PDB file of C-alpha atoms in Angstrom:
ATOM      1  CA  MET D  27      42.159   7.569 -19.210  1.00  0.00           C
ATOM      2  CA  ASN D  28      42.486   6.741 -23.095  1.00  0.00           C
ATOM      3  CA  ALA D  29      40.517   5.530 -25.440  1.00  0.00           C
ATOM      4  CA  GLN D  30      42.191   2.441 -25.271  1.00  0.00           C
ATOM      5  CA  LEU D  31      40.685  -1.158 -24.001  1.00  0.00           C
ATOM      6  CA  THR D  32      43.655  -2.942 -23.866  1.00  0.00           C
ATOM      7  CA  PRO D  33      44.837  -5.360 -20.694  1.00  0.00           C
ATOM      8  CA  LYS D  34      48.077  -2.767 -20.687  1.00  0.00           C
ATOM      9  CA  ALA D  35      46.156   0.374 -20.372  1.00  0.00           C
ATOM     10  CA  ALA D  36      43.763  -1.043 -17.511  1.00  0.00           C
ATOM     11  CA  PHE D  37      47.188  -1.515 -15.565  1.00  0.00           C
ATOM     12  CA  GLN D  38      48.550   2.087 -16.268  1.00  0.00           C
ATOM     13  CA  GLU D  39      45.206   3.269 -14.868  1.00  0.00           C
ATOM     14  CA  THR D  40      44.223   0.819 -12.361  1.00  0.00           C
ATOM     15  CA  LEU D  41      48.534   1.282 -10.817  1.00  0.00           C
ATOM     16  CA  PRO D  42      47.162   4.336  -8.967  1.00  0.00           C
ATOM     17  CA  THR D  43      44.550   2.886  -7.504  1.00  0.00           C
ATOM     18  CA  VAL D  44      46.697   0.153  -5.675  1.00  0.00           C
ATOM     19  CA  PHE D  45      48.402   2.279  -3.584  1.00  0.00           C
ATOM     20  CA  GLY D  46      44.462   3.203  -1.517  1.00  0.00           C
ATOM     21  CA  TYR D  47      44.226  -0.925  -2.022  1.00  0.00           C
ATOM     22  CA  LEU D  48      47.821  -1.242   0.009  1.00  0.00           C
ATOM     23  CA  GLY D  49      46.552   1.234   2.882  1.00  0.00           C
ATOM     24  CA  ILE D  50      43.594  -0.607   3.941  1.00  0.00           C
ATOM     25  CA  GLY D  51      45.152  -3.404   3.189  1.00  0.00           C
ATOM     26  CA  ILE D  52      48.339  -3.637   5.028  1.00  0.00           C
ATOM     27  CA  ALA D  53      45.390  -2.140   8.440  1.00  0.00           C
ATOM     28  CA  PHE D  54      42.846  -4.881   8.146  1.00  0.00           C
ATOM     29  CA  GLY D  55      45.992  -7.450   8.276  1.00  0.00           C
ATOM     30  CA  VAL D  56      47.973  -4.775  11.697  1.00  0.00           C
ATOM     31  CA  VAL D  57      43.977  -5.065  12.723  1.00  0.00           C
ATOM     32  CA  GLY D  58      43.742  -9.032  11.917  1.00  0.00           C
ATOM     33  CA  GLN D  59      46.695 -10.276  13.621  1.00  0.00           C
ATOM     34  CA  ALA D  60      46.016  -7.586  16.588  1.00  0.00           C
ATOM     35  CA  ALA D  61      42.583  -9.513  16.621  1.00  0.00           C
ATOM     36  CA  GLY D  62      44.442 -13.019  17.122  1.00  0.00           C
ATOM     37  CA  LEU D  63      44.385 -13.998  13.546  1.00  0.00           C
ATOM     38  CA  SER D  64      46.594 -16.024  12.119  1.00  0.00           C
ATOM     39  CA  THR D  65      48.608 -14.516   8.528  1.00  0.00           C
ATOM     40  CA  LEU D  66      47.089 -17.299   6.575  1.00  0.00           C
ATOM     41  CA  GLU D  67      43.014 -16.586   8.181  1.00  0.00           C
ATOM     42  CA  ILE D  68      43.992 -12.906   7.282  1.00  0.00           C
ATOM     43  CA  LEU D  69      45.572 -13.944   3.894  1.00  0.00           C
ATOM     44  CA  LEU D  70      42.312 -16.571   3.467  1.00  0.00           C
ATOM     45  CA  MET D  71      39.674 -14.117   4.163  1.00  0.00           C
ATOM     46  CA  SER D  72      41.014 -11.554   1.671  1.00  0.00           C
ATOM     47  CA  LEU D  73      41.383 -13.945  -0.975  1.00  0.00           C
ATOM     48  CA  LEU D  74      37.996 -15.664  -0.104  1.00  0.00           C
ATOM     49  CA  THR D  75      35.414 -13.019   1.226  1.00  0.00           C
ATOM     50  CA  TYR D  76      37.155 -10.256  -0.601  1.00  0.00           C
ATOM     51  CA  GLY D  77      35.124  -7.333   0.702  1.00  0.00           C
ATOM     52  CA  GLY D  78      37.344  -4.349   1.677  1.00  0.00           C
ATOM     53  CA  SER D  79      35.671  -2.500   5.068  1.00  0.00           C
ATOM     54  CA  VAL D  80      33.314  -5.446   5.648  1.00  0.00           C
ATOM     55  CA  GLN D  81      36.314  -7.393   6.786  1.00  0.00           C
ATOM     56  CA  PHE D  82      37.484  -5.087   9.525  1.00  0.00           C
ATOM     57  CA  VAL D  83      33.642  -5.927  10.658  1.00  0.00           C
ATOM     58  CA  ILE D  84      33.500  -9.364  10.383  1.00  0.00           C
ATOM     59  CA  ILE D  85      36.581  -9.684  12.848  1.00  0.00           C
ATOM     60  CA  SER D  86      35.242  -7.258  15.239  1.00  0.00           C
ATOM     61  CA  MET D  87      32.265  -9.424  15.466  1.00  0.00           C
ATOM     62  CA  LEU D  88      34.661 -12.306  15.865  1.00  0.00           C
ATOM     63  CA  LEU D  89      35.759 -10.590  19.127  1.00  0.00           C
ATOM     64  CA  GLY D  90      32.255 -10.134  19.860  1.00  0.00           C
ATOM     65  CA  HIS D  91      31.828 -13.804  19.669  1.00  0.00           C
ATOM     66  CA  SER D  92      28.997 -12.882  17.190  1.00  0.00           C
ATOM     67  CA  ALA D  93      27.059 -15.846  16.071  1.00  0.00           C
ATOM     68  CA  LEU D  94      27.038 -17.332  12.542  1.00  0.00           C
ATOM     69  CA  LEU D  95      23.909 -15.559  10.988  1.00  0.00           C
ATOM     70  CA  PRO D  96      24.094 -11.765  12.079  1.00  0.00           C
ATOM     71  CA  MET D  97      28.266 -12.165  10.150  1.00  0.00           C
ATOM     72  CA  LEU D  98      26.314 -13.201   7.245  1.00  0.00           C
ATOM     73  CA  LEU D  99      23.316 -10.754   7.916  1.00  0.00           C
ATOM     74  CA  SER D 100      26.066  -7.862   7.934  1.00  0.00           C
ATOM     75  CA  THR D 101      28.051  -8.628   5.629  1.00  0.00           C
ATOM     76  CA  PHE D 102      25.118  -9.266   2.438  1.00  0.00           C
ATOM     77  CA  LEU D 103      24.167  -5.874   4.078  1.00  0.00           C
ATOM     78  CA  ILE D 104      27.337  -4.217   3.883  1.00  0.00           C
ATOM     79  CA  ASN D 105      28.178  -5.712   0.335  1.00  0.00           C
ATOM     80  CA  SER D 106      24.365  -5.340  -1.184  1.00  0.00           C
ATOM     81  CA  ARG D 107      25.685  -2.433  -2.677  1.00  0.00           C
ATOM     82  CA  MET D 108      27.778  -4.336  -5.281  1.00  0.00           C
ATOM     83  CA  ILE D 109      24.290  -5.789  -6.662  1.00  0.00           C
ATOM     84  CA  LEU D 110      23.618  -2.399  -7.868  1.00  0.00           C
ATOM     85  CA  MET D 111      26.732  -1.843  -9.062  1.00  0.00           C
ATOM     86  CA  SER D 112      26.807  -5.504 -11.101  1.00  0.00           C
ATOM     87  CA  MET D 113      23.522  -4.659 -12.410  1.00  0.00           C
ATOM     88  CA  THR D 114      24.759  -1.129 -13.841  1.00  0.00           C
ATOM     89  CA  ILE D 115      28.142  -3.248 -15.463  1.00  0.00           C
ATOM     90  CA  ALA D 116      26.101  -5.793 -16.870  1.00  0.00           C
ATOM     91  CA  PRO D 117      25.183  -4.037 -19.942  1.00  0.00           C
ATOM     92  CA  TYR D 118      28.260  -3.579 -21.175  1.00  0.00           C
ATOM     93  CA  PHE D 119      28.923  -7.705 -21.525  1.00  0.00           C
ATOM     94  CA  LYS D 120      26.217  -8.755 -22.402  1.00  0.00           C
ATOM     95  CA  ASN D 121      27.751 -10.555 -25.717  1.00  0.00           C
ATOM     96  CA  GLU D 122      29.682 -12.348 -22.849  1.00  0.00           C
ATOM     97  CA  SER D 123      29.452 -15.607 -21.377  1.00  0.00           C
ATOM     98  CA  LEU D 124      27.721 -16.638 -18.501  1.00  0.00           C
ATOM     99  CA  PHE D 125      31.077 -17.622 -17.256  1.00  0.00           C
ATOM    100  CA  LYS D 126      32.754 -14.038 -17.998  1.00  0.00           C
ATOM    101  CA  ASN D 127      29.596 -12.261 -16.134  1.00  0.00           C
ATOM    102  CA  LEU D 128      30.158 -13.792 -13.291  1.00  0.00           C
ATOM    103  CA  TRP D 129      33.581 -13.829 -13.158  1.00  0.00           C
ATOM    104  CA  ILE D 130      33.513  -9.819 -13.831  1.00  0.00           C
ATOM    105  CA  GLY D 131      30.982  -9.723 -10.877  1.00  0.00           C
ATOM    106  CA  SER D 132      32.697 -11.597  -8.487  1.00  0.00           C
ATOM    107  CA  LEU D 133      36.104  -9.698  -8.537  1.00  0.00           C
ATOM    108  CA  LEU D 134      33.769  -6.640  -8.535  1.00  0.00           C
ATOM    109  CA  THR D 135      35.091  -3.800  -6.721  1.00  0.00           C
ATOM    110  CA  ASP D 136      33.899  -0.035  -5.997  1.00  0.00           C
ATOM    111  CA  GLU D 137      37.133   1.187  -7.159  1.00  0.00           C
ATOM    112  CA  THR D 138      37.138  -0.631 -10.215  1.00  0.00           C
ATOM    113  CA  PHE D 139      33.592   0.155 -10.783  1.00  0.00           C
ATOM    114  CA  ALA D 140      34.078   3.823 -10.515  1.00  0.00           C
ATOM    115  CA  LEU D 141      37.575   3.288 -12.556  1.00  0.00           C
ATOM    116  CA  GLY D 142      35.006   1.163 -15.039  1.00  0.00           C
ATOM    117  CA  MET D 143      32.862   4.709 -15.302  1.00  0.00           C
ATOM    118  CA  ASN D 144      35.554   6.230 -15.735  1.00  0.00           C
ATOM    119  CA  LYS D 145      36.904   4.810 -18.452  1.00  0.00           C
ATOM    120  CA  THR D 146      33.259   4.987 -20.163  1.00  0.00           C
ATOM    121  CA  ASN D 147      33.496   9.211 -20.677  1.00  0.00           C
ATOM    122  CA  SER D 148      36.624   8.448 -23.081  1.00  0.00           C
ATOM    123  CA  THR D 149      35.757   5.315 -24.804  1.00  0.00           C
ATOM    124  CA  ALA D 150      32.224   6.682 -26.256  1.00  0.00           C
ATOM    125  CA  GLY D 151      30.644   4.324 -23.901  1.00  0.00           C
ATOM    126  CA  GLN D 152      32.173   0.983 -24.330  1.00  0.00           C
ATOM    127  CA  LEU D 153      33.599  -1.260 -22.075  1.00  0.00           C
ATOM    128  CA  ASN D 154      35.330  -5.183 -22.377  1.00  0.00           C
ATOM    129  CA  PHE D 155      36.060  -8.264 -20.646  1.00  0.00           C
ATOM    130  CA  ALA D 156      39.892  -7.586 -21.229  1.00  0.00           C
ATOM    131  CA  TRP D 157      40.358  -4.327 -19.690  1.00  0.00           C
ATOM    132  CA  PHE D 158      37.580  -4.652 -16.706  1.00  0.00           C
ATOM    133  CA  ASN D 159      39.404  -8.413 -15.522  1.00  0.00           C
ATOM    134  CA  THR D 160      42.409  -6.969 -16.040  1.00  0.00           C
ATOM    135  CA  SER D 161      41.427  -4.116 -13.605  1.00  0.00           C
ATOM    136  CA  ASN D 162      39.629  -6.340 -11.768  1.00  0.00           C
ATOM    137  CA  LEU D 163      42.533  -8.702 -11.095  1.00  0.00           C
ATOM    138  CA  ILE D 164      44.891  -5.988 -10.109  1.00  0.00           C
ATOM    139  CA  ALA D 165      42.688  -4.904  -7.514  1.00  0.00           C
ATOM    140  CA  TYR D 166      42.038  -8.586  -6.261  1.00  0.00           C
ATOM    141  CA  PHE D 167      46.254  -8.930  -6.162  1.00  0.00           C
ATOM    142  CA  ALA D 168      46.822  -6.228  -4.408  1.00  0.00           C
ATOM    143  CA  TRP D 169      44.400  -6.333  -1.860  1.00  0.00           C
ATOM    144  CA  ALA D 170      45.790  -9.974  -0.844  1.00  0.00           C
ATOM    145  CA  VAL D 171      49.325  -8.886  -1.328  1.00  0.00           C
ATOM    146  CA  ALA D 172      48.829  -5.872   1.223  1.00  0.00           C
ATOM    147  CA  SER D 173      47.182  -7.752   4.065  1.00  0.00           C
ATOM    148  CA  LEU D 174      49.415 -10.214   3.488  1.00  0.00           C
ATOM    149  CA  LEU D 175      52.106  -8.143   4.254  1.00  0.00           C
ATOM    150  CA  GLY D 176      49.922  -6.100   6.988  1.00  0.00           C
ATOM    151  CA  ALA D 177      49.663  -9.625   8.756  1.00  0.00           C
ATOM    152  CA  PHE D 178      53.492  -9.744   9.195  1.00  0.00           C
ATOM    153  CA  LEU D 179      53.866  -5.896  10.423  1.00  0.00           C
ATOM    154  CA  GLY D 180      51.080  -6.702  12.793  1.00  0.00           C
ATOM    155  CA  ASN D 181      53.966  -6.926  15.721  1.00  0.00           C
ATOM    156  CA  PHE D 182      55.465  -3.716  14.983  1.00  0.00           C
ATOM    157  CA  VAL D 183      52.319  -1.614  13.981  1.00  0.00           C
ATOM    158  CA  ALA D 184      50.936  -0.593  17.290  1.00  0.00           C
ATOM    159  CA  SER D 185      48.026   1.677  15.899  1.00  0.00           C
ATOM    160  CA  PRO D 186      47.034   1.906  12.441  1.00  0.00           C
ATOM    161  CA  GLN D 187      45.155   4.725  12.999  1.00  0.00           C
ATOM    162  CA  GLU D 188      48.906   6.579  14.296  1.00  0.00           C
ATOM    163  CA  LEU D 189      50.137   6.401  10.793  1.00  0.00           C
ATOM    164  CA  GLY D 190      47.009   7.112   8.791  1.00  0.00           C
ATOM    165  CA  LEU D 191      46.219   4.273   7.376  1.00  0.00           C
ATOM    166  CA  ASP D 192      42.333   4.507   8.120  1.00  0.00           C
ATOM    167  CA  PHE D 193      42.045   7.282   5.691  1.00  0.00           C
ATOM    168  CA  ALA D 194      43.663   5.244   3.026  1.00  0.00           C
ATOM    169  CA  LEU D 195      40.550   4.512   1.342  1.00  0.00           C
ATOM    170  CA  VAL D 196      38.506   7.622   2.086  1.00  0.00           C
ATOM    171  CA  ALA D 197      41.386   9.548   0.065  1.00  0.00           C
ATOM    172  CA  MET D 198      41.294   7.101  -3.019  1.00  0.00           C
ATOM    173  CA  PHE D 199      37.240   7.469  -3.440  1.00  0.00           C
ATOM    174  CA  ILE D 200      37.623  11.171  -2.972  1.00  0.00           C
ATOM    175  CA  GLY D 201      40.298  10.998  -5.955  1.00  0.00           C
ATOM    176  CA  LEU D 202      37.848   8.582  -8.126  1.00  0.00           C
ATOM    177  CA  LEU D 203      35.171  11.565  -7.369  1.00  0.00           C
ATOM    178  CA  TYR D 204      37.348  14.539  -8.126  1.00  0.00           C
ATOM    179  CA  LEU D 205      37.961  12.253 -11.297  1.00  0.00           C
ATOM    180  CA  GLN D 206      34.695  11.063 -12.273  1.00  0.00           C
ATOM    181  CA  ILE D 207      33.160  15.096 -11.957  1.00  0.00           C
ATOM    182  CA  ILE D 208      36.321  16.721 -14.374  1.00  0.00           C
ATOM    183  CA  SER D 209      36.523  13.770 -17.048  1.00  0.00           C
ATOM    184  CA  ASP D 210      32.505  12.927 -17.747  1.00  0.00           C
ATOM    185  CA  GLN D 211      31.580  14.793 -20.741  1.00  0.00           C
ATOM    186  CA  VAL D 212      27.797  14.085 -20.960  1.00  0.00           C
ATOM    187  CA  LEU D 213      26.146  15.041 -17.359  1.00  0.00           C
ATOM    188  CA  GLN D 214      26.917  18.388 -16.393  1.00  0.00           C
ATOM    189  CA  VAL D 215      28.874  19.452 -13.136  1.00  0.00           C
ATOM    190  CA  SER D 216      26.430  21.294 -11.278  1.00  0.00           C
ATOM    191  CA  LEU D 217      24.051  18.316 -11.519  1.00  0.00           C
ATOM    192  CA  GLN D 218      26.986  16.370 -10.425  1.00  0.00           C
ATOM    193  CA  LEU D 219      27.818  18.496  -7.233  1.00  0.00           C
ATOM    194  CA  ALA D 220      23.957  18.862  -6.430  1.00  0.00           C
ATOM    195  CA  VAL D 221      24.455  14.484  -5.769  1.00  0.00           C
ATOM    196  CA  VAL D 222      26.910  14.827  -3.843  1.00  0.00           C
ATOM    197  CA  THR D 223      25.788  17.740  -2.019  1.00  0.00           C
ATOM    198  CA  PHE D 224      22.491  15.211  -1.385  1.00  0.00           C
ATOM    199  CA  VAL D 225      24.237  12.265  -0.645  1.00  0.00           C
ATOM    200  CA  LEU D 226      26.470  14.596   1.474  1.00  0.00           C
ATOM    201  CA  MET D 227      23.490  15.566   3.555  1.00  0.00           C
ATOM    202  CA  LEU D 228      21.623  12.064   3.417  1.00  0.00           C
ATOM    203  CA  THR D 229      24.785  10.149   5.380  1.00  0.00           C
ATOM    204  CA  TYR D 230      24.882  13.098   8.224  1.00  0.00           C
ATOM    205  CA  LEU D 231      21.672  12.622   8.483  1.00  0.00           C
ATOM    206  CA  GLY D 232      20.783   9.338   7.944  1.00  0.00           C
ATOM    207  CA  LEU D 233      24.171   7.980  10.653  1.00  0.00           C
ATOM    208  CA  ILE D 234      21.692   9.771  13.303  1.00  0.00           C
ATOM    209  CA  PHE D 235      18.906   7.166  12.998  1.00  0.00           C
ATOM    210  CA  ILE D 236      20.109   4.232  10.916  1.00  0.00           C
ATOM    211  CA  PRO D 237      22.646   1.105  11.562  1.00  0.00           C
ATOM    212  CA  ALA D 238      25.510   1.699   9.007  1.00  0.00           C
ATOM    213  CA  ASN D 239      25.573  -1.534   7.401  1.00  0.00           C
ATOM    214  CA  ILE D 240      21.714  -0.541   6.261  1.00  0.00           C
ATOM    215  CA  LEU D 241      22.639   3.161   5.370  1.00  0.00           C
ATOM    216  CA  ILE D 242      25.050   2.539   3.202  1.00  0.00           C
ATOM    217  CA  LEU D 243      22.259   0.685   0.917  1.00  0.00           C
ATOM    218  CA  VAL D 244      19.426   3.307   1.627  1.00  0.00           C
ATOM    219  CA  ILE D 245      22.083   6.062   0.662  1.00  0.00           C
ATOM    220  CA  THR D 246      22.621   4.396  -2.784  1.00  0.00           C
ATOM    221  CA  LEU D 247      18.842   4.037  -3.698  1.00  0.00           C
ATOM    222  CA  LEU D 248      17.723   7.430  -2.673  1.00  0.00           C
ATOM    223  CA  GLY D 249      20.805   9.103  -4.616  1.00  0.00           C
ATOM    224  CA  CYS D 250      20.653   7.387  -7.667  1.00  0.00           C
ATOM    225  CA  GLY D 251      16.804   8.301  -7.657  1.00  0.00           C
ATOM    226  CA  PHE D 252      17.142  11.526  -6.582  1.00  0.00           C
ATOM    227  CA  GLY D 253      19.687  12.378  -9.255  1.00  0.00           C
ATOM    228  CA  VAL D 254      17.312  10.368 -12.130  1.00  0.00           C
ATOM    229  CA  ILE D 255      14.337  12.964 -10.991  1.00  0.00           C
ATOM    230  CA  ILE D 256      16.709  16.080 -11.044  1.00  0.00           C
ATOM    231  CA  LYS D 257      17.860  15.455 -14.203  1.00  0.00           C
ATOM    232  CA  HIS D 258      15.173  15.138 -16.387  1.00  0.00           C
ATOM    233  CA  ALA D 259      13.448  18.233 -14.328  1.00  0.00           C
ATOM    234  CA  PHE D 260      15.866  20.185 -14.265  1.00  0.00           C
ATOM    235  CA  PHE D 261      18.570  19.470 -16.864  1.00  0.00           C
TER     236      PHE D 261
END
């Protein structure tokens, strides 16, 4: 990443993540088609819900004939981490209008958040609307196009897992984590690795006792708290 905060720079830096969106988006389209959703319904879910993994949960709940309220609560719990992420990036846009802040927050994803945090390492802690909005829009349309493509391919792909499509998003996050660790000039690598190890251990243990939907929020809060404590105590 360079120090430029232009739409062109955002396009170049966000483009590699598109491959992850393509993999998991196509998998979603295939799953949605297999579940009986129409191509239009799959596209609208990606454009309006735009929830990534939560869209798979919605499909599974639809197949289980779940009521509307449990579906809404599950969607909120799974995506509640976005509240914390939006609060983290909000200070970078304090001079922008309310509309622009709401727009950035509405299209924020895990990937664009991670890219934004990586970008601050090259820009002396600065972000702007032009760069972040471009990154968000690329992610948004890549997800929609991938979902639509998956819906069309659904008749020809019996199992997304056999093609490794279910691992595409995980692989992308591993790559983003690696880039964050090697590019961060403020936090020591040992501190970052300690937090990563703590989160992995909590996740492994938490899956035994806590529902996965709630675990995401719990681990996020505990991981952040752990990082703050050991940073001030030992680093």
